[in-house]
XYZ file of C-alpha atoms in Angstrom:
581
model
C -35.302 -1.125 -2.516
C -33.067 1.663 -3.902
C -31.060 4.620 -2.256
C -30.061 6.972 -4.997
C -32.381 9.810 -3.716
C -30.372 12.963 -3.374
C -28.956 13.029 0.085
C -29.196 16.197 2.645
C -25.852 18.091 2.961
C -23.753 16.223 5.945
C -20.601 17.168 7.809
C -19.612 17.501 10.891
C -21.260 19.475 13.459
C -18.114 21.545 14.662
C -17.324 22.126 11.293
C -20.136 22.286 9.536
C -22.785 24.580 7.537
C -25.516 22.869 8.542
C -28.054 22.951 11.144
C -28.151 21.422 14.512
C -31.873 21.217 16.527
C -31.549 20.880 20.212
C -34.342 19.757 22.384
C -34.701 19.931 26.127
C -37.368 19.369 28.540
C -35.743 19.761 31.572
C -33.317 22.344 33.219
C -30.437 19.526 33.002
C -31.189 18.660 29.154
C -30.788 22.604 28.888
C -27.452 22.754 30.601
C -26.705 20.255 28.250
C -27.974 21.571 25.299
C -25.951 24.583 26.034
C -22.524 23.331 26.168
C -22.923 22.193 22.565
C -24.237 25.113 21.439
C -21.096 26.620 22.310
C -19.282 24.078 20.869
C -20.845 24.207 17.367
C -21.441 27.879 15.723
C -24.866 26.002 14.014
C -26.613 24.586 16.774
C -29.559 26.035 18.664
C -32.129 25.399 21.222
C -35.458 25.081 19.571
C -37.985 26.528 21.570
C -41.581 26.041 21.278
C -45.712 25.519 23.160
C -44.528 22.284 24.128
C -41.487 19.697 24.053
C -43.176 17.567 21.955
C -43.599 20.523 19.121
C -39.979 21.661 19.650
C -39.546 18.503 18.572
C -41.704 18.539 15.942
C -40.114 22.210 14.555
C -36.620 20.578 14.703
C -37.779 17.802 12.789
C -38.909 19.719 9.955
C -36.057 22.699 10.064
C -32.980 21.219 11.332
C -30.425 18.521 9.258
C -29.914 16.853 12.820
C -32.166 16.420 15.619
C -30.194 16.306 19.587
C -33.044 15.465 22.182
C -32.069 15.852 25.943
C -35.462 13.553 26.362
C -36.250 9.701 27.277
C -36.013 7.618 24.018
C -39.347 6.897 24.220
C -41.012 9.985 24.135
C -38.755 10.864 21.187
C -40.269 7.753 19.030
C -44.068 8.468 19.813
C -43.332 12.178 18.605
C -41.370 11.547 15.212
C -43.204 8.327 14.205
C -45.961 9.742 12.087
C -42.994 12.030 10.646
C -40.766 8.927 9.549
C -40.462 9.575 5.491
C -36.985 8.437 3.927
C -33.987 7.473 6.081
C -31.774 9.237 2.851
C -33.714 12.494 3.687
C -34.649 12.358 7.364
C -32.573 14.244 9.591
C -30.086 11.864 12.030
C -31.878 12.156 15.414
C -29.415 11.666 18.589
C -31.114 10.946 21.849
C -28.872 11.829 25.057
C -30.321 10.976 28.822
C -31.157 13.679 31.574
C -27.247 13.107 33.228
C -25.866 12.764 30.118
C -24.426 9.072 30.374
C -25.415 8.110 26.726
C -25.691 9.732 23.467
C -28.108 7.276 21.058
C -27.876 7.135 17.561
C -31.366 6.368 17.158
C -32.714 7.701 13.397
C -30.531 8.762 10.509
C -27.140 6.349 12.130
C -25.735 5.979 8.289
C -27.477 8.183 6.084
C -28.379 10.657 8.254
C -24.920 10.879 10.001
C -26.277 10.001 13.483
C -23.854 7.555 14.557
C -20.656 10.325 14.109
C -22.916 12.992 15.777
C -23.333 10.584 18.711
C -19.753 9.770 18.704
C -18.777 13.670 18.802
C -21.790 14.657 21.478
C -20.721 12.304 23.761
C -16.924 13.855 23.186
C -18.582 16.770 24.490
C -20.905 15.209 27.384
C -18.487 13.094 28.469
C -20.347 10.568 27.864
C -20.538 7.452 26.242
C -22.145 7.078 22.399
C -24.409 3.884 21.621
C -23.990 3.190 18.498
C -26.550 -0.400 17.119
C -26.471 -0.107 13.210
C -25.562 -4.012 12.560
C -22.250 -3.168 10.255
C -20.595 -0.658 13.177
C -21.566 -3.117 15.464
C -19.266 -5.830 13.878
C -17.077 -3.428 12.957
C -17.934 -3.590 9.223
C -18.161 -0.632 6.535
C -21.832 -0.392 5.765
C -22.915 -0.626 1.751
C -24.770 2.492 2.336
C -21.869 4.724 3.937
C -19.294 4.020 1.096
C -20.148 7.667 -0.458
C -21.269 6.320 -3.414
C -24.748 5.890 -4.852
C -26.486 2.408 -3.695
C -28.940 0.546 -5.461
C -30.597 -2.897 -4.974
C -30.802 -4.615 -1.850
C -29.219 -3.066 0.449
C -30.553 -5.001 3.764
C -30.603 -8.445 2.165
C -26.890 -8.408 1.298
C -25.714 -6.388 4.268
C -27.367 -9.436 6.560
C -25.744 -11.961 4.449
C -22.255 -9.864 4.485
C -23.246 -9.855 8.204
C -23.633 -13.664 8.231
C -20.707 -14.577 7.186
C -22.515 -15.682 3.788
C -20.341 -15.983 0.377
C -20.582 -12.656 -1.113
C -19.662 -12.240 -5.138
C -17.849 -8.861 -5.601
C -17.945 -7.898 -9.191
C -16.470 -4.937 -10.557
C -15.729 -3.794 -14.131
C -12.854 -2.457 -12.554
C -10.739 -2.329 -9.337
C -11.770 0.439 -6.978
C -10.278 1.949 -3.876
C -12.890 0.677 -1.647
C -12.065 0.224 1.838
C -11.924 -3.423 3.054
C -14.866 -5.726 2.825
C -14.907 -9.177 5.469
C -13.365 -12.418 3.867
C -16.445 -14.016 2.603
C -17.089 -10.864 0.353
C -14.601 -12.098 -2.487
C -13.869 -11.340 -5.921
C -15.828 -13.190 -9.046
C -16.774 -12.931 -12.451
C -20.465 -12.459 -13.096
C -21.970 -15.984 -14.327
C -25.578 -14.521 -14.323
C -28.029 -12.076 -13.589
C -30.832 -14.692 -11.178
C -31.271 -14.762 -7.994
C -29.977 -18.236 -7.553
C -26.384 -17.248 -8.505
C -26.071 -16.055 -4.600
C -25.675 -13.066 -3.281
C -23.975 -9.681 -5.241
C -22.831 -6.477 -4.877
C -22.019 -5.086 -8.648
C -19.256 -2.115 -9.021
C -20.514 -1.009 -12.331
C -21.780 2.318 -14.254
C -23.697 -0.094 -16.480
C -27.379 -0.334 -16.271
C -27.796 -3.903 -14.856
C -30.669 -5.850 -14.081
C -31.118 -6.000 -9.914
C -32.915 -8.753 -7.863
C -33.625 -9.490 -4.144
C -29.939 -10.417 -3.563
C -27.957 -8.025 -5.718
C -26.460 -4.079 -4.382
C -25.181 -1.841 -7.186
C -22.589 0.073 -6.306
C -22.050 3.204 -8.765
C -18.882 4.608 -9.214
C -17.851 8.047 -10.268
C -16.866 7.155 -13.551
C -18.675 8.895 -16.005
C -17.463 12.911 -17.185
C -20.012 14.090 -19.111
C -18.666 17.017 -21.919
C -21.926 19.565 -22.605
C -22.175 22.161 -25.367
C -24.679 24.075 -26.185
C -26.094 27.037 -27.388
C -26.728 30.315 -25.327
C -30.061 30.434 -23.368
C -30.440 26.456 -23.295
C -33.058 25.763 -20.893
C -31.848 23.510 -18.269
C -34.911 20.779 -19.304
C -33.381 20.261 -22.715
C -29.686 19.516 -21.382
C -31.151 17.161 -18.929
C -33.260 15.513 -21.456
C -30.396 14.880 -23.713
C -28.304 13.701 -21.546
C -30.484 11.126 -19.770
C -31.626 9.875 -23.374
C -27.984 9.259 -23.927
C -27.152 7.417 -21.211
C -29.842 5.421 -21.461
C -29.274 4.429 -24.966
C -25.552 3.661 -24.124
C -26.750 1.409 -21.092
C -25.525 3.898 -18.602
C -26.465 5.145 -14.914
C -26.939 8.892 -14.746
C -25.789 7.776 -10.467
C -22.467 7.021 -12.285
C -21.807 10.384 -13.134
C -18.636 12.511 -12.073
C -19.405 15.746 -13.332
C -20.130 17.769 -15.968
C -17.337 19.144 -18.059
C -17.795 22.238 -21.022
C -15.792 25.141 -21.767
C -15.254 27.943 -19.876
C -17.355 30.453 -21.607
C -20.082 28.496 -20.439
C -19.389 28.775 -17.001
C -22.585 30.710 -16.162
C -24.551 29.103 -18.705
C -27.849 28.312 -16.167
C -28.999 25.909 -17.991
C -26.176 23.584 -17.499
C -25.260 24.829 -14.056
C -28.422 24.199 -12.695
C -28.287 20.412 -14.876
C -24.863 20.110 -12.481
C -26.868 21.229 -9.416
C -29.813 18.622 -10.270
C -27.785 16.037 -10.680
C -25.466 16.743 -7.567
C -22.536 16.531 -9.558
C -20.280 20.120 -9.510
C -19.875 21.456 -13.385
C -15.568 21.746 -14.588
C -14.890 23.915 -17.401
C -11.971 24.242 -19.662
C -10.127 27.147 -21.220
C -10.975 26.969 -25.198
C -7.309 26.424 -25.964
C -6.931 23.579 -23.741
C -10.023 21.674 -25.062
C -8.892 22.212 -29.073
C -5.620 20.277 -27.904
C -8.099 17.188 -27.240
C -8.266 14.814 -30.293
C -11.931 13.804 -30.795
C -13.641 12.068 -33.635
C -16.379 14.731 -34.641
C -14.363 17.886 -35.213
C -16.817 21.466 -36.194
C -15.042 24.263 -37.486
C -18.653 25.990 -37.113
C -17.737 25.296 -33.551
C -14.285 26.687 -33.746
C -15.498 30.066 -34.782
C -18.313 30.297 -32.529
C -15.988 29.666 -29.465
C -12.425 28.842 -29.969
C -12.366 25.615 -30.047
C -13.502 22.261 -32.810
C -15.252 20.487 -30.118
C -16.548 21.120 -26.653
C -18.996 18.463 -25.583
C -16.395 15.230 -27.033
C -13.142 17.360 -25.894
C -14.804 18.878 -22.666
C -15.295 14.982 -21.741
C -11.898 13.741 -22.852
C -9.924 16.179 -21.227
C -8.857 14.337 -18.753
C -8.298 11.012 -20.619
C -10.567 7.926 -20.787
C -12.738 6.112 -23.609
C -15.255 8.076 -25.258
C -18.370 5.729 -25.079
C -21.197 8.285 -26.219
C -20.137 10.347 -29.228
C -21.285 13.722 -29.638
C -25.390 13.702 -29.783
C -27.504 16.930 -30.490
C -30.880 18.603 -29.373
C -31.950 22.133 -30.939
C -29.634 23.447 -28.456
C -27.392 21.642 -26.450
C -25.044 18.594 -27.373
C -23.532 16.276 -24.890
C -20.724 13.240 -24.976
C -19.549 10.988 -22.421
C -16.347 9.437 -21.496
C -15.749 6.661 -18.946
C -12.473 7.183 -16.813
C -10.777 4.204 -15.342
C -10.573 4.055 -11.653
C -7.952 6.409 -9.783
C -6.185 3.892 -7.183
C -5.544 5.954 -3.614
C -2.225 6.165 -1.385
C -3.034 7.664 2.272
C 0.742 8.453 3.568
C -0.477 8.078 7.449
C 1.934 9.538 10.211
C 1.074 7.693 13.371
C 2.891 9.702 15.628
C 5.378 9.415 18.434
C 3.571 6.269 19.574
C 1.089 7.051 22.369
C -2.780 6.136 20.404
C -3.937 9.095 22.065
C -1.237 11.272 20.068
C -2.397 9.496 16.866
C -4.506 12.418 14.961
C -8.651 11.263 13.775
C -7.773 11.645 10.342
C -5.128 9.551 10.581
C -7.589 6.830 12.179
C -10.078 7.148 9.697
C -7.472 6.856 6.774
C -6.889 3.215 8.200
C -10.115 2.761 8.750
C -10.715 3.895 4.745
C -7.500 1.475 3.525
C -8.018 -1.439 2.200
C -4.045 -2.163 2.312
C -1.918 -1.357 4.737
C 1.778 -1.460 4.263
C 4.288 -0.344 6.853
C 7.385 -1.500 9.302
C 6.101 -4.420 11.424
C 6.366 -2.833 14.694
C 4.334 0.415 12.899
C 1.289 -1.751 11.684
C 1.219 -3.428 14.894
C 0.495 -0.861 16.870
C -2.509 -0.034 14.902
C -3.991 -3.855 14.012
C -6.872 -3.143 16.585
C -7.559 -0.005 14.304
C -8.262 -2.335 11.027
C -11.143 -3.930 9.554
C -11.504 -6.993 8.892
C -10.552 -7.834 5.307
C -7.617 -5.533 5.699
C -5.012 -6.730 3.820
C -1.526 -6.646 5.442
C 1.952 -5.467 4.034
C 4.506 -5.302 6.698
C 8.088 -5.829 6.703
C 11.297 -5.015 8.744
C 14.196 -2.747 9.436
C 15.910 -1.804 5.970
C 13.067 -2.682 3.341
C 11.762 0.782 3.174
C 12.495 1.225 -0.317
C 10.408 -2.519 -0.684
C 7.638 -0.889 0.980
C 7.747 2.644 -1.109
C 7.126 0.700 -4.229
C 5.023 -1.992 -2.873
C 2.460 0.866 -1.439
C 2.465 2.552 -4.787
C 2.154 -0.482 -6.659
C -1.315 -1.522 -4.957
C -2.322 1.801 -5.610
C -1.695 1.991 -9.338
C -3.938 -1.190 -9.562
C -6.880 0.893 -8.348
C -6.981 -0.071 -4.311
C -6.979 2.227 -1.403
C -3.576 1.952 0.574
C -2.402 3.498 3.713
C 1.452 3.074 3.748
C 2.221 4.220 7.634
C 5.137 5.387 9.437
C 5.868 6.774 13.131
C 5.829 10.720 13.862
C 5.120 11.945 10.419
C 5.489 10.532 7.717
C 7.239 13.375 5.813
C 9.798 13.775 8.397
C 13.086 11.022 8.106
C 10.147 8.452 6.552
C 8.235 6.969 3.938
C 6.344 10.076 2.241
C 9.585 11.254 0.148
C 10.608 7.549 -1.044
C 6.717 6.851 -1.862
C 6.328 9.861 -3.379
C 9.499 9.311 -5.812
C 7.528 6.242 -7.392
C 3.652 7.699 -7.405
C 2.974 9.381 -10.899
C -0.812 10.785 -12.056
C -2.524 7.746 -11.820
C -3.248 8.021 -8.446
C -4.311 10.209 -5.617
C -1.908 10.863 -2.974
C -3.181 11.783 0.578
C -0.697 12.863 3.074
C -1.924 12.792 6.728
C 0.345 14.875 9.194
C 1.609 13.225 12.459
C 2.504 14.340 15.630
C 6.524 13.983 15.223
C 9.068 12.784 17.484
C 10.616 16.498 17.567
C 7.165 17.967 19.044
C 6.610 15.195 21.560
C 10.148 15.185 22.442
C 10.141 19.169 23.065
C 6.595 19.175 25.009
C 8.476 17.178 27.245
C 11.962 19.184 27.768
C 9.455 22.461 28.092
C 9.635 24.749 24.829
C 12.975 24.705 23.407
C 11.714 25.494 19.964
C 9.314 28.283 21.352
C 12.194 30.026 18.024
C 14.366 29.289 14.889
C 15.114 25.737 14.922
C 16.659 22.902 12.426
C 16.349 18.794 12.082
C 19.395 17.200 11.123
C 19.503 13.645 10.751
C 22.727 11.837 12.068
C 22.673 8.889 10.113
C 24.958 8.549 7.164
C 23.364 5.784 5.576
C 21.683 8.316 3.047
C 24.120 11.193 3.397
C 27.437 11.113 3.438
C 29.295 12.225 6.960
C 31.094 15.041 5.661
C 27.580 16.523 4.451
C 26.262 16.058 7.950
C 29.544 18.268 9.069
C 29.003 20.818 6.894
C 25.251 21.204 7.948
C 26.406 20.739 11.466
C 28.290 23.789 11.130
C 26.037 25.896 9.794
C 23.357 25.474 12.881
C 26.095 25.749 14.943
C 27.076 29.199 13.893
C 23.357 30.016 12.968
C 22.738 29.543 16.800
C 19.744 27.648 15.441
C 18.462 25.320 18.218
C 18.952 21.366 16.754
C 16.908 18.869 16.991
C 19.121 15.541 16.590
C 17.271 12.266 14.741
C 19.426 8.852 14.448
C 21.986 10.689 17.360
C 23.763 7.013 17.949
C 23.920 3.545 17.281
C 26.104 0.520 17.777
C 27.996 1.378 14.628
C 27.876 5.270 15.057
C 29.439 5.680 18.453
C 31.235 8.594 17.727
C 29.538 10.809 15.917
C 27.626 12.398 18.418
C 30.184 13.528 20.534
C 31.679 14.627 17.520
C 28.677 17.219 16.813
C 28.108 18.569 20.248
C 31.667 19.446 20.288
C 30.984 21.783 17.655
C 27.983 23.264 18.898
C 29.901 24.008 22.191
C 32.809 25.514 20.132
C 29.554 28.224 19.323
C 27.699 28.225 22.014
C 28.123 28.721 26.110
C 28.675 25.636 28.323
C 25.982 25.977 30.025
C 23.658 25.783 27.167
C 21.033 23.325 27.889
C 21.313 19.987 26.037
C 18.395 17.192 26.468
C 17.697 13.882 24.886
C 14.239 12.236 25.192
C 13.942 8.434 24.361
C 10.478 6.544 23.355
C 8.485 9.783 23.370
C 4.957 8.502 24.578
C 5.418 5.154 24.978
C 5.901 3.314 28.055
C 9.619 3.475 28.605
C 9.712 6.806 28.247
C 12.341 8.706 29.367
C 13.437 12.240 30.078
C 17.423 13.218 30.441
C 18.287 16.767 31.034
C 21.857 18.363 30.847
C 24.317 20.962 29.346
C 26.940 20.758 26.809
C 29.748 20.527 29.711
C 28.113 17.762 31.082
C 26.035 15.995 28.813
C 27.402 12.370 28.153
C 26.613 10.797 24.626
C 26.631 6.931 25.993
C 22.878 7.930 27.413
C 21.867 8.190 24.179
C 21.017 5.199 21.294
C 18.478 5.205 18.288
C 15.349 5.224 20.063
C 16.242 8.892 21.636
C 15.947 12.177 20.203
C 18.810 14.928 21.232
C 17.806 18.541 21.495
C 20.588 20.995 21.711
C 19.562 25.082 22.702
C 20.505 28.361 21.147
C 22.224 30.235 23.248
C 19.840 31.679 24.537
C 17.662 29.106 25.591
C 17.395 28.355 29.547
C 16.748 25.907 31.920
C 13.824 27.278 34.405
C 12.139 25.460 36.497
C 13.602 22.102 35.394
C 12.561 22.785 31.549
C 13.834 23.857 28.761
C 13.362 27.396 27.574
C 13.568 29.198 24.219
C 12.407 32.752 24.177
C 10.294 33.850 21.416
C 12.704 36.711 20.777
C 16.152 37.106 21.406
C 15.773 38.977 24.613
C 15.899 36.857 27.334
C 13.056 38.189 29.917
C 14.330 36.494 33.284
């Protein structure tokens, strides 16, 4: 059993191109049917003779099937239709008063078990979800975005079982985590009776009844050739020289050439076969690449000594198939070592249902997570199992900058985490100060404790508006003065992070005195303390009467402009200076 057949185009319905089929019988499925069609640009009601050929038309038209229709009516219609679960549309089946949304075709492959999950968002209703993996909680071999080959079902059940797994990889990956009996081996054997495998390799590789190939994208392929090349020559050559290096055409990244052969359709359409996009490099950029086959007949013809060697060079790695020729095209390939991956994940002010999707599925992704205790245990329930654990306490956040890059650099997927976001007075600027090229940095944007602080006072920053951080740990206090000063005479409302602390009693008062020496008493002065958790807590007052004892290191202080108000109980800040009472 193998799944490297070219998959259909998925994303998201909402966001989307492709095409959603809806299917109703009854006047209820229709009213259903209806409120996601306004919710998603490319969905439509197919209408046909019948229900059952509605069906049928979706089927055949549509990259995802939702039928408003009794599960079993939807089997006996698609049955005969069944082909390939890598090419069948993901078929969602939601009851007449839209309680459930089934995943019930197409839950991996397909995308049918997020479509459930998003049409039930809509329904209000509740998505059933069966595929074994999700149902455990475990990331399925077929969902990892990679090409699979081998089998699939055989080692799944045994991952499922609890079974000793061998992981081998030529090289470390940034997969997400796999359960503890999935654990790291050398290969001692290519039969069956070694146990069960799952192979990270480009390499063509024998495959039994208890082996999964995994193929990463580690192949750039560099393509020359000569103008007019039909697109069956390039593909010929290149698949004879992968196969003669041992290779897996599923292991390829993309195609690389020079930029003059951008619209070369012979090796676009190569690109398009393959699924792979095509990269091309200015002429002076590839003759900068040191290669072992130099042409100065090349050179003249197009600015450069090499383009298929150079083209797959470019960006580093080992050059496994030298230059080989056909009449008309030439092609070389280079194997690039594994890019680790560091997801900096703002959690937000604390409340889960303040924590952004992306940010869940980034932990979900990570197969480290590093972070401040009390951070990573707020999120445990979010991890799968296998996750490996980094956390430490107050004061190591330097540890924890180079500890998160450091499991990165060896090739794994991290997600270091931090409150609010992680950019703001966290661990994105001292992480970032250690991460070079070798890996990919993903930042994911929390909900910070400024926002969730102000939606609570009303809209003090509804205009301009500064952070300043109290605490002189990092900067020294006459810094914070000086920058004090300026918001102060800016009229700039402030929003105040690390206001007070055992040790920095003082300071506070110190600041608001020099706001007030700029702005009316009256001005509106609030502090907010565990935004969106459960000791929240709310404090309203003005710079006459505002008393900094209230305040400690879990609060946030936000001081107005002078022009912002207190109506209604809330604070105000008009869009424009012109107050409109």
């Amino acid at each position: 059993m193998t799944s490297t057949a070219p998959h259909r185009h998925r994303d998201t319905p909402g966001t989307g191109p492709h095409r959603v089929g809806l299917v109703a019988a009854t006047a209820a499925g229709r009213r259903h049917a209806r409120t996601l069609a306004a919710a998603w640009p490319h969905a439509r009601l197919v209408e046909a003779d019948g229900v059952a050929d509605a069906l049928r038309t979706a089927w055949t038209t549509c990259d995802a099937v939702v039928a408003f229709l009794a599960t079993g009516a939807v089997v006996r219609v698609l049955a005969p239709l069944l082909g390939d679960k890598r090419t069948d549309p993901a078929v969602v089946v939601v009851d007449e008063a839209a309680r459930h949304a089934v995943a019930l075709l197409g839950g991996h492959a397909g995308g049918a078990n997020p479509l459930a999950v998003e049409v039930a968002a809509l329904l209000v209703a509740r998505p059933v979800v069966t595929t074994a993996t999700d149902a455990v909680d475990l990331p399925g071999l077929d969902t990892l975005g990679w090409p699979v080959e081998g089998a699939v079902a055989a080692v799944s059940r045994a991952i499922l079982d609890g079974e000793p797994v061998r992981l081998v990889a030529d090289a470390v990956w940034p997969l997400p985590a796999l359960p503890p009996n999935v654990h790291p081996g050398p290969p001692t054997g290519e039969h069956p009776q070694d146990g069960y495998r799952v192979l990270v390799t480009d390499r063509v590789v024998p495959v039994d009844d208890r082996t999964v190939v995994l193929r990463p994208p580690s192949l750039v392929a560099g393509v020359g050739s000569s103008r007019g090349v039909a697109a069956a020559e390039v593909d010929a050559l290149l698949r004879r020289a992968l196969a003669d290096a041992g290779l897996s055409p599923a292991s390829l990244r993309c195609l690389a050439s020079v930029d003059v052969k951008a619209d070369e359709e012979g090796i676009r359409a190569t690109a398009d076969a393959l699924g792979v996009p095509l990269r091309t490099w200015p002429a002076a950029e590839l003759s900068a690449v040191d290669v072992p086959h130099p042409s100065e007949v090349v050179r003249a013809a197009v600015g450069t000594p090499s383009v298929a060697e150079a083209a797959a060079l470019r960006d580093g790695g080992t050059l496994l198939v030298p230059k080989t020729a056909s009449a008309m095209a030439t092609v070389a390939v280079a194997r690039h070592a594994p890019r680790g991956r560091l997801a900096i994940v703002g959690l937000g002010p604390g409340a889960a249902d303040l924590r952004t999707p992306r940010a869940v599925a980034e932990l979900r992704r990570a197969a480290v997570v590093v972070g401040l205790d009390q951070y990573v245990d707020q999120v445990r329930d979010l991890l799968r199992p296998g996750t490996r654990v980094l956390a430490s306490g107050l004061g190591a956040e330097e540890e924890r900058a180079r500890s998160a890059v450091a499991e990165a650099t060896a090739g794994h997927a991290v997600a270091l985490v931090g409150s609010g976001d992680a950019g703001v007075y966290a661990m994105a600027s001292p992480a970032l100060e250690y991460a070079d090229e070798r890996i990919d940095v993903v930042g994911v944007p929390g909900v910070t404790a400024a926002l969730a602080a102000a939606a609570l006072l009303g809209a003090p920053i509804g205009h301009d508006h500064v952070y300043l951080s109290l605490s002189d740990l990092h900067t020294p206090w006459p810094v914070i003065e000086r920058r004090v000063a300026a918001a102060a005479e800016a009229d700039l409302v402030a929003l105040l992070y690390n206001p007070r602390s055992r040790a920095r009693d003082w300071q506070l008062g110190a600041v608001l005195a020099t706001f007030a020496a700029h702005r009316p008493p009256q001005t509106p002065v609030g502090v907010v303390r565990n935004a969106s958790r459960p000791d929240e807590r709310v404090h309203l007052a003005t710079l006459a009467t505002f008393d900094p004892t209230v305040v400690d290191m879990y609060g946030l202080v936000v001081v107005g402009s002078s022009q912002t108000r207190l109506v209604g109980g809330r604070m105000v800040t008009p869009r424009g200076y012109r107050w409109r009472g």
